[in-house]
Short mmCIF file of C-alpha atoms in Angstrom, two decimals:
data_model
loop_
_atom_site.label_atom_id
_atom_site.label_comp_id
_atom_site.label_asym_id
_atom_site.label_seq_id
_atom_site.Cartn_x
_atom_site.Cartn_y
_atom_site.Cartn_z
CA UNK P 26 0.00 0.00 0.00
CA UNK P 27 2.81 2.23 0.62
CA UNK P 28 3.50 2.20 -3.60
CA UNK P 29 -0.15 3.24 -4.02
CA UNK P 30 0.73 6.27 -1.42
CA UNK P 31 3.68 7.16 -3.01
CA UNK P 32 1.92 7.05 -6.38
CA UNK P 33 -0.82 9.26 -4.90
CA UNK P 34 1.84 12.18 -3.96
CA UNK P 35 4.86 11.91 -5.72
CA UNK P 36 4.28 14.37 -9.41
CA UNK P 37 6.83 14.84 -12.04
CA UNK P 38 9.91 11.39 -10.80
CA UNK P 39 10.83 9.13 -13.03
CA UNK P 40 9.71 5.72 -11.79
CA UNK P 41 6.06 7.25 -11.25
CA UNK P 42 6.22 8.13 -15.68
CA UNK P 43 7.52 4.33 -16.03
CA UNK P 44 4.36 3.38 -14.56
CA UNK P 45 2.30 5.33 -16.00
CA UNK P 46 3.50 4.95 -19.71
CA UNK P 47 3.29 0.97 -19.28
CA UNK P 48 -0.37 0.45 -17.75
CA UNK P 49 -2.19 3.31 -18.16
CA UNK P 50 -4.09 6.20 -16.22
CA UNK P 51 -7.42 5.00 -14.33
CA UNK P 52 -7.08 8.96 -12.70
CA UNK P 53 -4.71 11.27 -11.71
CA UNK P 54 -4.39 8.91 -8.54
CA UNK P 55 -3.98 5.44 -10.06
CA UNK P 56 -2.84 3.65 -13.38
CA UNK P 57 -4.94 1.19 -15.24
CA UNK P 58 -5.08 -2.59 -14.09
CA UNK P 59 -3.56 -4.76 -15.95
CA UNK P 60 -5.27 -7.66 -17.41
CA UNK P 61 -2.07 -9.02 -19.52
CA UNK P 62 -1.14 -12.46 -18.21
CA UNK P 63 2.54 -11.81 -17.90
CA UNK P 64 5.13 -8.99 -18.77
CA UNK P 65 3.39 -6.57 -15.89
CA UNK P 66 5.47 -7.41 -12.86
CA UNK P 67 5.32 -6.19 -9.12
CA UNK P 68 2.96 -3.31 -9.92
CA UNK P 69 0.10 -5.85 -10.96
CA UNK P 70 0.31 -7.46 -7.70
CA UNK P 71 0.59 -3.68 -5.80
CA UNK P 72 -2.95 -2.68 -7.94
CA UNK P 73 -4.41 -5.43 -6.71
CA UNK P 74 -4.89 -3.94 -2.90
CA UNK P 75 -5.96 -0.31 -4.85
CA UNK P 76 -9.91 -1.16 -3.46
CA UNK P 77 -8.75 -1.73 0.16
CA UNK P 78 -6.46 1.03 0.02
CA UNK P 79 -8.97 3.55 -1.87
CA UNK P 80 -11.46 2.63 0.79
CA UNK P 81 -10.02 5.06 3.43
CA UNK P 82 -9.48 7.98 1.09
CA UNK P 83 -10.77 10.92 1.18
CA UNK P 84 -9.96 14.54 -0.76
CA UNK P 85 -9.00 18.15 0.11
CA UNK P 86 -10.19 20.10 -2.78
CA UNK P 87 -7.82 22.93 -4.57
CA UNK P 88 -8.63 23.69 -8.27
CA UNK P 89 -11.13 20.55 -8.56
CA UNK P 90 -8.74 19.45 -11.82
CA UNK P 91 -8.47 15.62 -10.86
CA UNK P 92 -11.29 15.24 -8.03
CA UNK P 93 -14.44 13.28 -9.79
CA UNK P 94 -17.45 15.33 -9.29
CA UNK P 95 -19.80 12.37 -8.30
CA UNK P 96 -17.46 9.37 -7.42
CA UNK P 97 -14.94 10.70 -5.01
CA UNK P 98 -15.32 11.18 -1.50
CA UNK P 99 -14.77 15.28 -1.22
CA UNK P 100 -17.71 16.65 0.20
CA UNK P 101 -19.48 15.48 3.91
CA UNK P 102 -17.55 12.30 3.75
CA UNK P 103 -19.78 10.47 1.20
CA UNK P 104 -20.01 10.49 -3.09
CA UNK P 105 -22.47 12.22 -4.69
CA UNK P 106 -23.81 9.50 -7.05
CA UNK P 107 -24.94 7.69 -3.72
CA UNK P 108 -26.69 10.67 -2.17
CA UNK P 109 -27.82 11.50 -5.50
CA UNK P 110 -28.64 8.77 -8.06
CA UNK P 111 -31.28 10.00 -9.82
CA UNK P 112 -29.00 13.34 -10.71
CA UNK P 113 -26.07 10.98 -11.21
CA UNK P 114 -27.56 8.78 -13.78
CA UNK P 115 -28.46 12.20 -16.16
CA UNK P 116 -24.50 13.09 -15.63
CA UNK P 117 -23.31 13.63 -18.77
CA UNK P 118 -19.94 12.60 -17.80
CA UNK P 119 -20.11 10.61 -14.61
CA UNK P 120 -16.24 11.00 -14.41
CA UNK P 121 -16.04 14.39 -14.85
CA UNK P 122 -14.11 16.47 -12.23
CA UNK P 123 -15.23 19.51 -10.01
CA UNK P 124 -13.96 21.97 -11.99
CA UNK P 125 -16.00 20.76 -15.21
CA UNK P 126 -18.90 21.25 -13.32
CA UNK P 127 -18.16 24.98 -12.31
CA UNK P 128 -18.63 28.05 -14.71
CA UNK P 129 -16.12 30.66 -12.65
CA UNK P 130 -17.56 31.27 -9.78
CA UNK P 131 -21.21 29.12 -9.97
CA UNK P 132 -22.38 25.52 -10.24
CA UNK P 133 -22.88 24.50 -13.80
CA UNK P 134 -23.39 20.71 -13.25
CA UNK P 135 -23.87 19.28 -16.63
CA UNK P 136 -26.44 16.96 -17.66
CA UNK P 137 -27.69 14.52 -20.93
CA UNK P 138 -30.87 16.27 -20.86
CA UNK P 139 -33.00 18.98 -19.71
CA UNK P 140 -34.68 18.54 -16.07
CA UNK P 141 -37.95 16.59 -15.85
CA UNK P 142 -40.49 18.67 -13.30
CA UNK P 143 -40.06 15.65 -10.69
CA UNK P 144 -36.38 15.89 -10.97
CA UNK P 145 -35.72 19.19 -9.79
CA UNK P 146 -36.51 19.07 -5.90
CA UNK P 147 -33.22 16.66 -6.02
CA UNK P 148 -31.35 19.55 -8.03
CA UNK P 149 -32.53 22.08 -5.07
CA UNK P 150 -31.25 19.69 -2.44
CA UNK P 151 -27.90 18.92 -4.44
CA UNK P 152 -27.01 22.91 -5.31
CA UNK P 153 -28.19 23.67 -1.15
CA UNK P 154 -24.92 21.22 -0.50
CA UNK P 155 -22.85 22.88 -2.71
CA UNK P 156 -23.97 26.42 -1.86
CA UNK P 157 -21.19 27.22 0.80
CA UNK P 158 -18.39 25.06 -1.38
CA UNK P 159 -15.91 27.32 -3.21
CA UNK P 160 -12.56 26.48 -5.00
CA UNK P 161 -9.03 27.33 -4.39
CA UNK P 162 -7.80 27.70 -7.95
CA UNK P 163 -4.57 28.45 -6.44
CA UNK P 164 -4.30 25.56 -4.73
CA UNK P 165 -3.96 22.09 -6.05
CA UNK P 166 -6.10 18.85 -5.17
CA UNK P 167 -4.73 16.48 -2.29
CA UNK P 168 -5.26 12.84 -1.99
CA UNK P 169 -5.87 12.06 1.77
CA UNK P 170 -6.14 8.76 3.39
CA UNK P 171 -9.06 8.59 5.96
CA UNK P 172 -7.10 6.48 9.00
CA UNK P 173 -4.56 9.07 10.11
CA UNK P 174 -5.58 12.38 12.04
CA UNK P 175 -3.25 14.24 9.59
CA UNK P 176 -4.46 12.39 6.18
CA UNK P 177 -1.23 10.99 5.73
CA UNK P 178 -0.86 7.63 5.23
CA UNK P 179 1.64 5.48 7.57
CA UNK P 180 2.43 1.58 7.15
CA UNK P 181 1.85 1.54 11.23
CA UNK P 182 -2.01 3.03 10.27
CA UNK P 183 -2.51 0.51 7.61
CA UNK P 184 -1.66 -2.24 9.81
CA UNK P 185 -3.81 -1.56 12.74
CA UNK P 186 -6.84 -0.39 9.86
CA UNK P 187 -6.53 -3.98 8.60
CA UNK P 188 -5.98 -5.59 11.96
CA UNK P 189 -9.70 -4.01 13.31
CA UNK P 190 -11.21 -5.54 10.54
CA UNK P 191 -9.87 -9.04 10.84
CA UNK P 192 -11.19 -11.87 11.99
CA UNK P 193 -8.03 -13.22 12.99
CA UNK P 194 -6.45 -12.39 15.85
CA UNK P 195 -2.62 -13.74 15.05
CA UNK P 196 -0.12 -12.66 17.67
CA UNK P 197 2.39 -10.91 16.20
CA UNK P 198 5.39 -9.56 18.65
CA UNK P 199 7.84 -8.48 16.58
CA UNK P 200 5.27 -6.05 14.94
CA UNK P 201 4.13 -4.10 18.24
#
């Protein structure tokens, strides 16, 4: 998990391009999984705890330039597609980021289609939540990960995170 981290905060070094340029972008936060049988190596096998890992995160919003609008977890601790599915399934682009759904100062979400008369009550509660929100263009977006006090992730965190949510109950001295 510490790779993920590191992936999450390091811009602009070399091994984090490698990366990149061989799987893919998923976001600005993760590459791609691979689903090529062989010739992907270590970073395959470091995707593969992305969910667990991406469970604690949370955001602290700059710009909105790589924060997802409706999937991410930026705005009372919950995504708006699950507070708001109705709106969420007329999202034009239900990846699109913050800032796409901002015209300057004002909320400009954008949809497929015009609003039904039934739909707009949801619209009123949705634009009510977002009334006080304002970006920092000056500032950029930070990945945060939900365990620590400071949003900074620690191996030590990780390991007690999993260890509450385990069954088992291993003793492990050399760890404490």
């Amino acid at each position: 998990m510490k790779w993920l981290w590191r992936y999450t905060q390091e811009e602009h070094v070399l091994w984090k391009d490698v990366v990149s340029a061989k799987h893919g972008i998923q976001s600005h936060w993760c590459t791609s999984l691979s689903k090529a049988p062989y010739g992907v190596g270590v970073w395959k096998h470091i995707c593969k705890l992305w969910e667990k890992f991406s469970q604690h995160k949370h955001f602290t919003v700059g710009n909105g330039l790589h924060i997802r609008f409706w999937k991410d977890k930026w705005l009372r601790n919950t995504v708006l597609m699950d507070d708001y599915p109705s709106l969420f399934n007329l999202a034009r682009d239900p990846d699109s980021t913050i800032s796409q759904n901002r015209d300057g100062t004002t909320w400009s979400i954008m949809f497929r289609r015009n609003m039904q008369d039934w739909e707009f009550n949801d619209l009123i509660k949705l634009l009510q939540t977002l009334q006080s929100f304002s970006l920092n263009t000056q500032a950029t977006d930070q990945f945060k990960w939900g365990t620590t006090g400071d949003g900074n992730y620690t191996v030590s965190a990780a390991y007690k995170q999993s260890r509450a949510f385990n069954a088992v109950t291993d003793h492990w001295p050399w760890l404490e």
